JSON list of C-alpha atoms in Angstrom, two decimals:
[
{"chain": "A", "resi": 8, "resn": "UNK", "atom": "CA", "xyz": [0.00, 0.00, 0.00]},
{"chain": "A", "resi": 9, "resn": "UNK", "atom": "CA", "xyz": [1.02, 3.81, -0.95]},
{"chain": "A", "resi": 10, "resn": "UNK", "atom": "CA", "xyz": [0.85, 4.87, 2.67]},
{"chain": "A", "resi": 11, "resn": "UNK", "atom": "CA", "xyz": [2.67, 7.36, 4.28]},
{"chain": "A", "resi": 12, "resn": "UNK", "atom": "CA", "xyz": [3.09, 10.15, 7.17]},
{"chain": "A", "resi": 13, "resn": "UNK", "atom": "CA", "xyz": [4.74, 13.24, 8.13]},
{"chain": "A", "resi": 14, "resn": "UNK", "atom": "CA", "xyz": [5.28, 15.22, 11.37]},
{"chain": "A", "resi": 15, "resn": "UNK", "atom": "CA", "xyz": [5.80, 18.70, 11.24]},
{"chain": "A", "resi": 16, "resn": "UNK", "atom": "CA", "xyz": [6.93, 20.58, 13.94]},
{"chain": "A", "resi": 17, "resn": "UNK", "atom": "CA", "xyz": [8.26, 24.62, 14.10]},
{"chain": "A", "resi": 18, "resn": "UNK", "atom": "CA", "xyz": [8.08, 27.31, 16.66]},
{"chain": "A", "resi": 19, "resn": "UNK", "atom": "CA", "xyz": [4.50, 27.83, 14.62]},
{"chain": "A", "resi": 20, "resn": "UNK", "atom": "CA", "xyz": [2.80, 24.94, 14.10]},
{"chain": "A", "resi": 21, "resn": "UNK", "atom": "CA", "xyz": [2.60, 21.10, 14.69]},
{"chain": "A", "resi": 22, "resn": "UNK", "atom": "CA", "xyz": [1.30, 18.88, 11.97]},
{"chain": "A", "resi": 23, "resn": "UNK", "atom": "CA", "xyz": [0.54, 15.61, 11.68]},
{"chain": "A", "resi": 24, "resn": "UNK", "atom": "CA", "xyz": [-0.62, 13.96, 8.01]},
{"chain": "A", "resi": 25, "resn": "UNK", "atom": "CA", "xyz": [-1.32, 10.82, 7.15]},
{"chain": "A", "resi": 26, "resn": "UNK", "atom": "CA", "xyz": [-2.46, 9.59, 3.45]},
{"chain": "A", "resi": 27, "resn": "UNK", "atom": "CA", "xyz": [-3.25, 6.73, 1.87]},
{"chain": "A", "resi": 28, "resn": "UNK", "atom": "CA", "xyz": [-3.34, 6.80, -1.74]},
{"chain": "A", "resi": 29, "resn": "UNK", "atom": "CA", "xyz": [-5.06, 3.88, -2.33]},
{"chain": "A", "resi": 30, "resn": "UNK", "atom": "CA", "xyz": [-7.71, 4.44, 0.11]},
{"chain": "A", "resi": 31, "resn": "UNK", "atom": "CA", "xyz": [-11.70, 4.91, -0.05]},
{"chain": "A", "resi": 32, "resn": "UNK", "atom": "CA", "xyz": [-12.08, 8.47, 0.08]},
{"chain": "A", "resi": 33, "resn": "UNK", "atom": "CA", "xyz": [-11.70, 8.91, 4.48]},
{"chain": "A", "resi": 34, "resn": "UNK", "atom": "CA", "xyz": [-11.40, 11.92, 5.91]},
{"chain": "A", "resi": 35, "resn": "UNK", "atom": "CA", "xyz": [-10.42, 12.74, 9.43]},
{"chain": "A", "resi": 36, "resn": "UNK", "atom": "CA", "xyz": [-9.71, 16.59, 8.84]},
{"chain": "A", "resi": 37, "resn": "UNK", "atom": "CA", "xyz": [-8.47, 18.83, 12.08]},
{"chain": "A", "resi": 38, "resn": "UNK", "atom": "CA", "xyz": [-7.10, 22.09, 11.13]},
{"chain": "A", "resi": 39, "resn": "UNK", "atom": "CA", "xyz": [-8.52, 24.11, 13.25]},
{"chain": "A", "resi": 40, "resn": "UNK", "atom": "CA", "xyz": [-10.00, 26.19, 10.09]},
{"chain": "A", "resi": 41, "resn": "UNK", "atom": "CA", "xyz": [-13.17, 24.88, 9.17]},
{"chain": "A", "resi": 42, "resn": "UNK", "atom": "CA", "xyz": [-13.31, 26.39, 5.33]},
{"chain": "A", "resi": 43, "resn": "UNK", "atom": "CA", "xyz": [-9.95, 24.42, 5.28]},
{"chain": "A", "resi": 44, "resn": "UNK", "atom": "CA", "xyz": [-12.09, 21.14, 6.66]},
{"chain": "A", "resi": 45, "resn": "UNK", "atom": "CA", "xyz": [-14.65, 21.55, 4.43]},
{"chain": "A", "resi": 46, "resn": "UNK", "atom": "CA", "xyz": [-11.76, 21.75, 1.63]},
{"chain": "A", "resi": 47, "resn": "UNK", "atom": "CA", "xyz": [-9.73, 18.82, 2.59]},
{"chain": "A", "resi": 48, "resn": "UNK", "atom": "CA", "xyz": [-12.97, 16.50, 3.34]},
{"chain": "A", "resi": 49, "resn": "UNK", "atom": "CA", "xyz": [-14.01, 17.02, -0.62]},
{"chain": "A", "resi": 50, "resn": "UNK", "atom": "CA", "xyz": [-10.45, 16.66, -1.67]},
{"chain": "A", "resi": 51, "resn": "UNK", "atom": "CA", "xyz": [-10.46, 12.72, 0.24]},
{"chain": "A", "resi": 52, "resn": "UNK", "atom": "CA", "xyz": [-13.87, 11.95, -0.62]},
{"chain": "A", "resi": 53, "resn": "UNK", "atom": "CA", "xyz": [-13.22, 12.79, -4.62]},
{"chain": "A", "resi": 54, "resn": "UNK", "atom": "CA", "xyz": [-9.94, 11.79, -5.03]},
{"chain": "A", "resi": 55, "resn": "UNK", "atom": "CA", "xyz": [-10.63, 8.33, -2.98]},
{"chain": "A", "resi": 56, "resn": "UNK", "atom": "CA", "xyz": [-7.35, 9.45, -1.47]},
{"chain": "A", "resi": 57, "resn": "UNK", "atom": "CA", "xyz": [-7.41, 8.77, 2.80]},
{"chain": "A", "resi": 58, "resn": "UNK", "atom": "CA", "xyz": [-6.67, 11.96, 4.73]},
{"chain": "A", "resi": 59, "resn": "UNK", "atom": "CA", "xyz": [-6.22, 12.80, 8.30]},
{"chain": "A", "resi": 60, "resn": "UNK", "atom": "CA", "xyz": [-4.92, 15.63, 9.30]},
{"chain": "A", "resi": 61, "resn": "UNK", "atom": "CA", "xyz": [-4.09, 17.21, 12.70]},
{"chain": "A", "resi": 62, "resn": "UNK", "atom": "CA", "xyz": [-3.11, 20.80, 13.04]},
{"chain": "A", "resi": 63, "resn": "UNK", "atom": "CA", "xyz": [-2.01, 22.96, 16.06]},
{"chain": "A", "resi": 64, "resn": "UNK", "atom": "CA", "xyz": [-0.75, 26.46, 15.83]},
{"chain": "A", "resi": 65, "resn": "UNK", "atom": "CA", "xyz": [-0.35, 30.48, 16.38]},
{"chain": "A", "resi": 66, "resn": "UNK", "atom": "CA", "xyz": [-1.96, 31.67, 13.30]},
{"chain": "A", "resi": 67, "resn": "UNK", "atom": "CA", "xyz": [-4.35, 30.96, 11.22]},
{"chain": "A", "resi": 68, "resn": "UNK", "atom": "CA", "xyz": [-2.04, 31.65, 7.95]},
{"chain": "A", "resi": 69, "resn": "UNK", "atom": "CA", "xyz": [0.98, 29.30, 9.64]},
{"chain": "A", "resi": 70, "resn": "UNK", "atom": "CA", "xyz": [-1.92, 26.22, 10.21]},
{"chain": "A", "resi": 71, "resn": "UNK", "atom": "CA", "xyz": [-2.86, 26.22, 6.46]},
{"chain": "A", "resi": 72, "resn": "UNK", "atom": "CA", "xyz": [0.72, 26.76, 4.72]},
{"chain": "A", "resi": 73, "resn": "UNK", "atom": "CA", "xyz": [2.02, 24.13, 6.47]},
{"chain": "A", "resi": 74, "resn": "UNK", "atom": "CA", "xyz": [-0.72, 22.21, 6.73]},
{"chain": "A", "resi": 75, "resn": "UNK", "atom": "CA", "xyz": [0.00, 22.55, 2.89]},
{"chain": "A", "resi": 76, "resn": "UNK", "atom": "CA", "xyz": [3.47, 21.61, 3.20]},
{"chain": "A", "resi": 77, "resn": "UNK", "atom": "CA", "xyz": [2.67, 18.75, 5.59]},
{"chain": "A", "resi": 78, "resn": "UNK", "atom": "CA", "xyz": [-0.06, 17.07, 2.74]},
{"chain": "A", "resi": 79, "resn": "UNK", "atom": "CA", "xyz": [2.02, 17.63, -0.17]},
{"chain": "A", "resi": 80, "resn": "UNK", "atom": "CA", "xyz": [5.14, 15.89, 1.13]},
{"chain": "A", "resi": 81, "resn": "UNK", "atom": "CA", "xyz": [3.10, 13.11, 2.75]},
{"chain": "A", "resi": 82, "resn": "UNK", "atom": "CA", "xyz": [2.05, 12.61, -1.08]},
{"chain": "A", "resi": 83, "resn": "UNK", "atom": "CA", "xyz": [5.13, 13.05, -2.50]},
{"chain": "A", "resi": 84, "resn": "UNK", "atom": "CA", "xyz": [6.41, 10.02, -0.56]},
{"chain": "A", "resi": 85, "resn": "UNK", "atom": "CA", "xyz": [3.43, 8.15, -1.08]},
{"chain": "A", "resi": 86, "resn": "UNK", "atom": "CA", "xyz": [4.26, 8.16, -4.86]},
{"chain": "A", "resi": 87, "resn": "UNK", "atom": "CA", "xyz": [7.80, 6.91, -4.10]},
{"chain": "A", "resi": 88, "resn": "UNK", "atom": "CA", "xyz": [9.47, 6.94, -7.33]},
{"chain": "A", "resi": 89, "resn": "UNK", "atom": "CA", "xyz": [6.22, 7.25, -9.29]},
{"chain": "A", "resi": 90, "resn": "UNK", "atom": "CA", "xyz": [6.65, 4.07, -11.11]},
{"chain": "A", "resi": 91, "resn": "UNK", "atom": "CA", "xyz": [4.42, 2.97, -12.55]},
{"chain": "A", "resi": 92, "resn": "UNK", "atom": "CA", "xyz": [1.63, 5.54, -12.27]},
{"chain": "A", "resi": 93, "resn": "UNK", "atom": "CA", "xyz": [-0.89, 7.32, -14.70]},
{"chain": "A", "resi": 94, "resn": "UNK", "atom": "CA", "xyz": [0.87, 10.74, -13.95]},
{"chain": "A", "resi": 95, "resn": "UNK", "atom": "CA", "xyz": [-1.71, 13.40, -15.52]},
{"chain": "A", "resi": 96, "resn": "UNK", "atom": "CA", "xyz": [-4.96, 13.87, -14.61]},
{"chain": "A", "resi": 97, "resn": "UNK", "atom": "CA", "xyz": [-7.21, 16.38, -15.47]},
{"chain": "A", "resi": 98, "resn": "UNK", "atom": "CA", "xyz": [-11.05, 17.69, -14.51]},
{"chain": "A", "resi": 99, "resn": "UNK", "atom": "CA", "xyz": [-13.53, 20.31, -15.91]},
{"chain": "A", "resi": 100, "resn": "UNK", "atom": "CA", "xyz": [-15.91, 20.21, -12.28]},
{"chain": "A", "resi": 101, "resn": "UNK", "atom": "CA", "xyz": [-19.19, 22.11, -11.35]},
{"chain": "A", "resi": 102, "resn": "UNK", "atom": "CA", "xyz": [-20.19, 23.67, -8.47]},
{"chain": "A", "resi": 103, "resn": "UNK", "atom": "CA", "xyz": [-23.63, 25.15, -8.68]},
{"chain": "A", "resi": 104, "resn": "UNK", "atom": "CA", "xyz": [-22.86, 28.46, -10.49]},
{"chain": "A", "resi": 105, "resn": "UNK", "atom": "CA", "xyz": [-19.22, 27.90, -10.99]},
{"chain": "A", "resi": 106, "resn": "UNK", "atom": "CA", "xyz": [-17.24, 25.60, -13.14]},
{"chain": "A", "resi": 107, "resn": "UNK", "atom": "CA", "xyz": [-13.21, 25.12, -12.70]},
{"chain": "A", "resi": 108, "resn": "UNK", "atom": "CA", "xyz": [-10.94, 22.84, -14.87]},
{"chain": "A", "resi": 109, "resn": "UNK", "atom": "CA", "xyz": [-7.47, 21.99, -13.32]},
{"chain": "A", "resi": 110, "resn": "UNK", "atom": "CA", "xyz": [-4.67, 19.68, -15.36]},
{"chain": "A", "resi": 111, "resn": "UNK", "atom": "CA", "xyz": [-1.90, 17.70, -13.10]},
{"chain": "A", "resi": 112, "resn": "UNK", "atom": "CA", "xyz": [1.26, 16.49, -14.11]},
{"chain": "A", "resi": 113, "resn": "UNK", "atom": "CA", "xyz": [3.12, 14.99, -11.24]},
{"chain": "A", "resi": 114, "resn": "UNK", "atom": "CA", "xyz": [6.79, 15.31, -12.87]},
{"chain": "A", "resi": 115, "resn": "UNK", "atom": "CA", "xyz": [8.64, 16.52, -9.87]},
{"chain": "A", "resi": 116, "resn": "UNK", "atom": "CA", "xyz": [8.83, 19.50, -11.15]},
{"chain": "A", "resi": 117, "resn": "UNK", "atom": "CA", "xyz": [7.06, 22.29, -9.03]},
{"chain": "A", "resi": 118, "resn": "UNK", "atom": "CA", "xyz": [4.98, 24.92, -10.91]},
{"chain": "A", "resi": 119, "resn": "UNK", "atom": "CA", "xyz": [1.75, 26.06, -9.96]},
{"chain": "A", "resi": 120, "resn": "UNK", "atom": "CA", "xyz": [-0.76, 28.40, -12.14]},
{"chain": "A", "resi": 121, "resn": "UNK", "atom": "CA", "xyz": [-3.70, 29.39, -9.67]},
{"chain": "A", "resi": 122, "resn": "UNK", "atom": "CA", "xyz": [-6.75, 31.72, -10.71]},
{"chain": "A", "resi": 123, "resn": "UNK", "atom": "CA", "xyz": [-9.88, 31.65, -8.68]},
{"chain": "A", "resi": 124, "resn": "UNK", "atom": "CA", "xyz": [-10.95, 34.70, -10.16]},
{"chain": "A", "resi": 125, "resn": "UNK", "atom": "CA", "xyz": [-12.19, 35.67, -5.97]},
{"chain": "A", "resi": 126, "resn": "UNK", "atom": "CA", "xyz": [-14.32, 38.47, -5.86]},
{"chain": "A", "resi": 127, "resn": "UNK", "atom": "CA", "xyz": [-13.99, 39.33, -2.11]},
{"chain": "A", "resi": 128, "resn": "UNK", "atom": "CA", "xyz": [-11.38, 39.27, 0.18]},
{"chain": "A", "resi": 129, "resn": "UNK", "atom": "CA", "xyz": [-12.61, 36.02, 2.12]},
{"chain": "A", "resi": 130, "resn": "UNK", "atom": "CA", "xyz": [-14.43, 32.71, 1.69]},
{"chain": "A", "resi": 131, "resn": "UNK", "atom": "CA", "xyz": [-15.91, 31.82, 4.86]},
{"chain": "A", "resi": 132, "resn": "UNK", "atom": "CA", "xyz": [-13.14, 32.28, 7.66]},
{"chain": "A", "resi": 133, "resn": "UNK", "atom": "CA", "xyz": [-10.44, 31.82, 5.07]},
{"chain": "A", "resi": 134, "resn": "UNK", "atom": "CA", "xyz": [-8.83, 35.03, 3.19]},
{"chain": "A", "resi": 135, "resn": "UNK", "atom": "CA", "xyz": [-8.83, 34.08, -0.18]},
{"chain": "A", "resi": 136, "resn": "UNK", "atom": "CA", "xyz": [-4.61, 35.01, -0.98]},
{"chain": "A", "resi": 137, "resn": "UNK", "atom": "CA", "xyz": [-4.29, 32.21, 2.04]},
{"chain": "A", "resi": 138, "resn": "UNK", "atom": "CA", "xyz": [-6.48, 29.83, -0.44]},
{"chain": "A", "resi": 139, "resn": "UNK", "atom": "CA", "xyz": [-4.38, 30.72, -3.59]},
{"chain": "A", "resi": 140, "resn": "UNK", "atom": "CA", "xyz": [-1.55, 30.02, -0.96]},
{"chain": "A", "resi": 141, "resn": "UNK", "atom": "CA", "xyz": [-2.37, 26.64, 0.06]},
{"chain": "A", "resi": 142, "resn": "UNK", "atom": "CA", "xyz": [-2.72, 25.51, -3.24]},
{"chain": "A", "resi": 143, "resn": "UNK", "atom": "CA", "xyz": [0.98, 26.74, -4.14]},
{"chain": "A", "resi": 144, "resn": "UNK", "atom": "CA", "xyz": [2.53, 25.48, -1.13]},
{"chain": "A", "resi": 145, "resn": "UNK", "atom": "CA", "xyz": [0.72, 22.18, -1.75]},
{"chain": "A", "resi": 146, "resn": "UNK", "atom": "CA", "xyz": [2.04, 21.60, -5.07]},
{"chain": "A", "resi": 147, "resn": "UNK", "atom": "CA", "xyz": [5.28, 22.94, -4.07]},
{"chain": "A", "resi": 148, "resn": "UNK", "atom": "CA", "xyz": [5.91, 20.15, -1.71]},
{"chain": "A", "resi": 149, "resn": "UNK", "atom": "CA", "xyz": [4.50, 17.65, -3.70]},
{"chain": "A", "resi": 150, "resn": "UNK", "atom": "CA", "xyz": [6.43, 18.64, -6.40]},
{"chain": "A", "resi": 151, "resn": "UNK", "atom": "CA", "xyz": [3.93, 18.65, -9.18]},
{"chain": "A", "resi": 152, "resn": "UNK", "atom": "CA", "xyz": [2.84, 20.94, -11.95]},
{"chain": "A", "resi": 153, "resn": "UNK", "atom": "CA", "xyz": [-0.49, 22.38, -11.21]},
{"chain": "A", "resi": 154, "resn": "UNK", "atom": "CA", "xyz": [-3.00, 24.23, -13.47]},
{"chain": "A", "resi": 155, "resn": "UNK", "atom": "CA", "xyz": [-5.80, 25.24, -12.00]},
{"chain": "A", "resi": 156, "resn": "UNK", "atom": "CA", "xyz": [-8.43, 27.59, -13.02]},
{"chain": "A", "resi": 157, "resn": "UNK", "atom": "CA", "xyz": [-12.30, 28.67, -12.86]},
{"chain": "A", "resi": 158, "resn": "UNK", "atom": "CA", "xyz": [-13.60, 29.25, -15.75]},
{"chain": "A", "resi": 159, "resn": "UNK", "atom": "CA", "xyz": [-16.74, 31.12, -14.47]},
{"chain": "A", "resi": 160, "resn": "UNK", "atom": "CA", "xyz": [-18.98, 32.04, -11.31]},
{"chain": "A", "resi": 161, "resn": "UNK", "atom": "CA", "xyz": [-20.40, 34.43, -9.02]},
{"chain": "A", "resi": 162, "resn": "UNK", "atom": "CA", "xyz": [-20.37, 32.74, -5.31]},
{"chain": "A", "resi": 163, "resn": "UNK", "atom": "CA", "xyz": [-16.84, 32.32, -4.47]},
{"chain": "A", "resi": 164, "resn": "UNK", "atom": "CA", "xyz": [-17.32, 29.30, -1.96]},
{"chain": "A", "resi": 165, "resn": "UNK", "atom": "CA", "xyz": [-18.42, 27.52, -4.88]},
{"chain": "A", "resi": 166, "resn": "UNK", "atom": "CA", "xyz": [-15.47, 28.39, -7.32]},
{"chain": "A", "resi": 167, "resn": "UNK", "atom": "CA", "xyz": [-13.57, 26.79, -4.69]},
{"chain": "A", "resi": 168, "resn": "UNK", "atom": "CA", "xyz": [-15.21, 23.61, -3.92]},
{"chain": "A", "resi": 169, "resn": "UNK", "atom": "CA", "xyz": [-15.52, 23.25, -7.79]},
{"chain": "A", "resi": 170, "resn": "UNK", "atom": "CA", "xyz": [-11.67, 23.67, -8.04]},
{"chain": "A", "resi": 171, "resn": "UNK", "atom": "CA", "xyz": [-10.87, 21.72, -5.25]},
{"chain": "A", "resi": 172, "resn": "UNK", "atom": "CA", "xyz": [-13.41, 18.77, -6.49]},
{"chain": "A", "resi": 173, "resn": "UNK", "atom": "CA", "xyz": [-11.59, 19.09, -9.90]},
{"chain": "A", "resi": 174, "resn": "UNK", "atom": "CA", "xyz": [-8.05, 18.71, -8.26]},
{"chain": "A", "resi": 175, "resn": "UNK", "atom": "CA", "xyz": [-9.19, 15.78, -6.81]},
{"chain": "A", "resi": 176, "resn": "UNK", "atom": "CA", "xyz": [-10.57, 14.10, -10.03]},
{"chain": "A", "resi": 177, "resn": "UNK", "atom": "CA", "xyz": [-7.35, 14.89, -11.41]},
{"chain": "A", "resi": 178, "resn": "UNK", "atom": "CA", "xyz": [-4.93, 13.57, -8.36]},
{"chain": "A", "resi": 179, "resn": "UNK", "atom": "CA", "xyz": [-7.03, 10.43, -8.54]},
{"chain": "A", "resi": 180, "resn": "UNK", "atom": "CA", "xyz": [-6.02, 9.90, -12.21]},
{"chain": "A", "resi": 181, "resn": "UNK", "atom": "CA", "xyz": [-2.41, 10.55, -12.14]},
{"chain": "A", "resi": 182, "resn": "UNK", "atom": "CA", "xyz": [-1.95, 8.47, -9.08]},
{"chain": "A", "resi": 183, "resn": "UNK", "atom": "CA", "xyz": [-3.52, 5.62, -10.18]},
{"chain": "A", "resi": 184, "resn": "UNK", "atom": "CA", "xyz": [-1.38, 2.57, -10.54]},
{"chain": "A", "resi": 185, "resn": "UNK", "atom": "CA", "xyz": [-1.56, 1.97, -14.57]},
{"chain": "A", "resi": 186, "resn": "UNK", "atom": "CA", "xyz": [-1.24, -1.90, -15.41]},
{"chain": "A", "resi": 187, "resn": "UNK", "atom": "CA", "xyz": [0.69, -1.80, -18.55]},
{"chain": "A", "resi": 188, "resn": "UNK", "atom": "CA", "xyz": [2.86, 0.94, -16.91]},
{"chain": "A", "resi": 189, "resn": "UNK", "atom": "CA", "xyz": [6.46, -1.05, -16.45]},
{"chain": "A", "resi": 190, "resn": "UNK", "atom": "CA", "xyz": [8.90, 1.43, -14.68]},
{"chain": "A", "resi": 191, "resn": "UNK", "atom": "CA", "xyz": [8.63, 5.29, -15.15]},
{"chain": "A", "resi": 192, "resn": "UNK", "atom": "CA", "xyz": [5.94, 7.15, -17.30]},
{"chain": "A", "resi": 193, "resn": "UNK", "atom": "CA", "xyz": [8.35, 9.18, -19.10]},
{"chain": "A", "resi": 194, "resn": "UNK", "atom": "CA", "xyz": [10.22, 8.99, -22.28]},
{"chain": "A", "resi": 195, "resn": "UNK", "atom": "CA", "xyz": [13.68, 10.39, -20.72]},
{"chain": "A", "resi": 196, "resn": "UNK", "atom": "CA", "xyz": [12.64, 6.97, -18.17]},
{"chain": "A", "resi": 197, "resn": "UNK", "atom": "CA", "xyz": [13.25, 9.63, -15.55]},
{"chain": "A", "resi": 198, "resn": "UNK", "atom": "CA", "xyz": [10.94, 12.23, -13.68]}
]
């Protein structure tokens, strides 16, 4: 099983991640943020990818970048040497008004194109440059290439539970274990 965890511990924050990349979809989701709950649940339940997450810290901006941090390495180890896995994914998702498309390519290569298109300043509890935020530092650590974008909407909760449904579509794709895969998906047979 693809099953890993990381502790994370500065003068900030402790975090503690577990994930399970061949798992049913669990969440067990304790940031301390509840926008950041509500996130995280939806990104386990659609990505079938097993989450729990335990978060203590200062500030609210500290809990979710390395909470971000925390998640993306515990699925960068997961993938190991990524071996044998689809490695893109991509989702066009809606979300009541909203619809966002986001493309993966998990390369080990960090790059991360994020546009929300907010129109206020906060969704829920969350400000919305800590949302763009999360998303960077997540892909960051996981070291993936991450495209995602909504393409149109006018309640911003929902242009980010369609983008975060859509990154899970697509993380469930390029994860999965491909059968007629043998060694690494990439013509250089290196990522």
């Amino acid at each position: 099983m693809r099953v890993e965890e990381v502790y994370r511990k500065t003068k900030e924050t402790e975090v503690k991640v577990k994930v399970n990349l061949d798992g049913e979809g669990r969440a067990d989701i304790n940031s301390g943020v509840p926008f950041l709950d509500h996130m995280l649940t939806s990104l386990a339940t659609h990505s079938l990818i097993d989450i729990d997450v335990s978060v203590k810290g200062d500030l609210v901006h500290h809990c979710i970048e390395d909470l971000a941090i925390g998640l993306g390495e515990a699925l960068n180890k997961a993938l190991g040497t990524r071996a044998g896995i689809t490695r893109f994914g991509s989702a066009i998702t809606p979300m009541d008004c909203s619809i966002a498309f986001v493309a993966v390519d998990l390369i080990k290569r960090s790059y991360s194109k994020i546009d929300l298109k907010f129109r206020g300043r906060k969704v829920e509890e969350m400000q919305t440059e800590d949302i763009n935020h999360f998303y960077e530092s997540l892909t960051n650590s996981l070291q993936a290439n991450v495209h995602m974008f909504v393409m149109y909407g006018s309640n911003d909760h929902h242009k980010v539970e369609a983008a975060t449904k859509a990154l899970a579509l697509s993380l469930r794709q390029a994860v999965a274990v491909d059968s007629r895969r043998k060694g690494i998906p990439s013509s250089k047979g290196v990522i």
